[in-house]
Amino acid sequence: MYKGEDSFGRLEGSYELYKAEADTHFKQHDFVNAIACFTTALQLRPDDRICLVRRSKCHLMLGDTAKALQDAEASLLEDKNYHRGMFQKAEALYNAGDFEMALVYYHRGNRLRPELLEFRLGIQKAREAIINCVGTPDRVKLNTTGDLSFFNAQDEKKKRKVFGSACVKRPQQVVRRKKEKPNNEMTIKQMLGDLYGDRQYLEKLLKETDNTSLTGKHINRLVQDGLHYLDTRTEFWQQVKPMYARKYEAILALNRGRQAKTSPYDHIVGELEKVNKLMHENNYEGVLKKCQRVMGTLDSISEVHLPNKMTFKAHIHSIMGNAYLEMGDYVNAAVQHQMDLTIGEEVGIDDAECRALDNLGRVHARNGKYQKAIDVWERKLPKSKSTLETTWLCHEIGRCYLELGQSRSAKEYGERALQSAVEAQDDRWKLHALVLISQAEVKSQRLSSALISFEKAYEVAGLLMDEEAQDAITKAMNEVNMKVLDREIEGGEEVDPVYRADFEKWKAEVGESGKEEQTAPAAEAKVEESDQKPSTQLISAAATSVTEKS
């Protein structure tokens, strides 16, 4: 076994390498290679639910709904309430044509995470697919005209039945319309749309390719895979919206003389999707303009037509607050998040209230108003819904206390953050908490305790294979050692000449600029910058880093 390998001969850190490579292939839409890399990563960590969900997405993009469903179910084995796995299972069921079960899982996910738009959109599209498959009662008008003698005869038979006889009721079967298979070119053309030209090209290429050569066989296999994918997509789109449903919608549109109007709910959801896209593009001015227009639209709609109107308004205030925060306008950011909080408290929207408290604390911390940030986050702390969220809040409150020079309170919250991080089994937040504790101990001149905490943080950084954080912590430990040596020299204790020479060199480098006071914050900043945790975005505030929870 070579150095750097485990007992199975695998290189250390190979899991992270394969996962990162798979993510790169996924972003480049190279789903085949992404699946291969995710599979290798899962061989190293078979229970990694994030890899399972992402591999399921790759299978889904390639049209393999069976394998996509298998991976989605595997991600739910340990935690049935894992919302990403639940959403992926619903997507796999939907693409497999099992719209009823997909609707069930969309509803379950929406109950767990009602703030996520993807579950609400899933509910809507699953309902539409079911209606298109089985129809709605308003499309069928029954009347009593015609020959009813058959039903009268049936009633007479029922009356002649012997009373007291055992009667077994058979379960009624739901009558479904037969699924139309796209068996003619006109139907296929309507289903594929722009992809119909690609299908014609592949069919022509299949006829003209020579299958005798090795290259020809390879091309033939690729063409057949492409045609198979288009055929499966055609059948799926035929299930989602069959031809009779399309014709029915066309007739309704002609009778009204115009296309069907979008409901207020659908309109607002569509506008919010555009806002989210602008936010991802960092177009914050465009976000503000779009939000103001959507807010005007909401004001013109009554709550009778849009029952969750106030929920939408609170969400828009939150988005505007985040946009102002990214633009550095802390005053308007605080105003918008305060309005989000007011709506949440008055209407009783717990998610809006918790979200607003989080964001208000971030605004005050970014603006250097640490006491206000502490007050807001301490209000949020009892409302925490998970140990990881408690870890984040305690860490941020401790950071603010450290900025105010209250090292004792900073250490207390750092220890609370460490305890929650241990319960959540999150090594990254254990590292943050240990660095915070070390900083507090340095501030309170408890240098020996600070060294012990820094050593623990160094060990956790080693487990995370974060070399940058290890380097920053090592530098901080060296400077704390120099401070300990300085204290011993001032106390008249005998010091080894080599250590004394190192101390004199360090003192000359530091000079009178006071850089030694920035040692622990610098270590914290390095640790914060190296954090690549998907669910947490880290930002800086004043001379330190204040984390931001997404």
C-alpha angles and dihedrals in degrees: 000000000000126000112278095027130110127226090280094054095252121139117248113258093020090127092061091045094052092045093050091047091050091051090051092051090047092053089050090051090243092138098166094059090039090058091050092052093045089050091053091047090050090053086062094042108019095180098052101129094190091061090045092054093047093047088050089055090052092052089048092052089053091050097249099133095168094061091040090056091046093055092044091053091047090056089057097052096094098032117024090188095058098131097204092053090045092052092047091051090051090050092049092050091047093051090046089058096250093127097163095058090041088056090051092056093043088056092047091051091047090054091051098043108018092166093067114096095203094071093050091050089048091053090051097049093044090052091049091050092050092049091049090051102044101019129224130273092244090066092063121062115194125200137177098237121117136041110335096171092109092059091045089054090051091052090052091053091052091052091054093056116116112254116239095029116136111263120199116196116212117216112257115242121225108245110229130188113248114261109249113228114216094243100153133061095240092057092045090050092052092048098047098039109177091006091066090082089054090051091053090049092051092049091051091047090050091055095046098045118102108231095194096078125070092240091049091053090050092050090046091054092049092048092050090050090052093048091047090053092050091048092052090048090050092053091046094051088047088056094047094050115005122202094259090055090051091049091048092052090048091052092049091050091050092048091052092042091230142052119283114273119247115246117247090248093052092045094053092045090052092050091049090053088056090049091052090050091053089048092054089050090054090239094144096164089053089049092055094048092048092047092051091053092048090049090053090051091051091051089056093052121080122225089243090070094034111031094181093051094126091051089057092047092051091049092051091050088053092051092048090049091053091048092051089047092054089049091053095246098134096170096058091038090057091047093053095046090047089055089050089052093047093053091047092052097043098044095034099243104157095188092054092048094050092044093050093050090052093049095043090055090051092051093051092046092050089049092051094248094129098164091056089048090052092050092051096044092047087057088052096047097080089049093057112132100197141027090245091056089049089052092053094048095047091048093051093046089050091050090053092049088051090054089052090053094247096132095168094058090042091056093047092054091042089057091048089050090050092051092051091046090054090051090048090047090228112148094187093060090043086059092050092048094048092050090050091051090049091051092051091050091050090051091051090047093244090138099164091053090046090056091052091051092047090052091053090048090050090054092051091048087053091054088052090047089231103154094175092057090046091053092050092048091048090053091049091050091050092053092046088052089052090053090051089051091049089053091051092049092049089049091057096247121150113259128194109257091233091055090045090053090050089049093051090049092050092047091052091051093049095044119166097316093100093234091145088071090062096056100098095039088052090053090049091049091053091049091049093048092051093054109110097171107150096219095050130060116196123213134178128245123192109313094343141048120263113193124230122214114215 
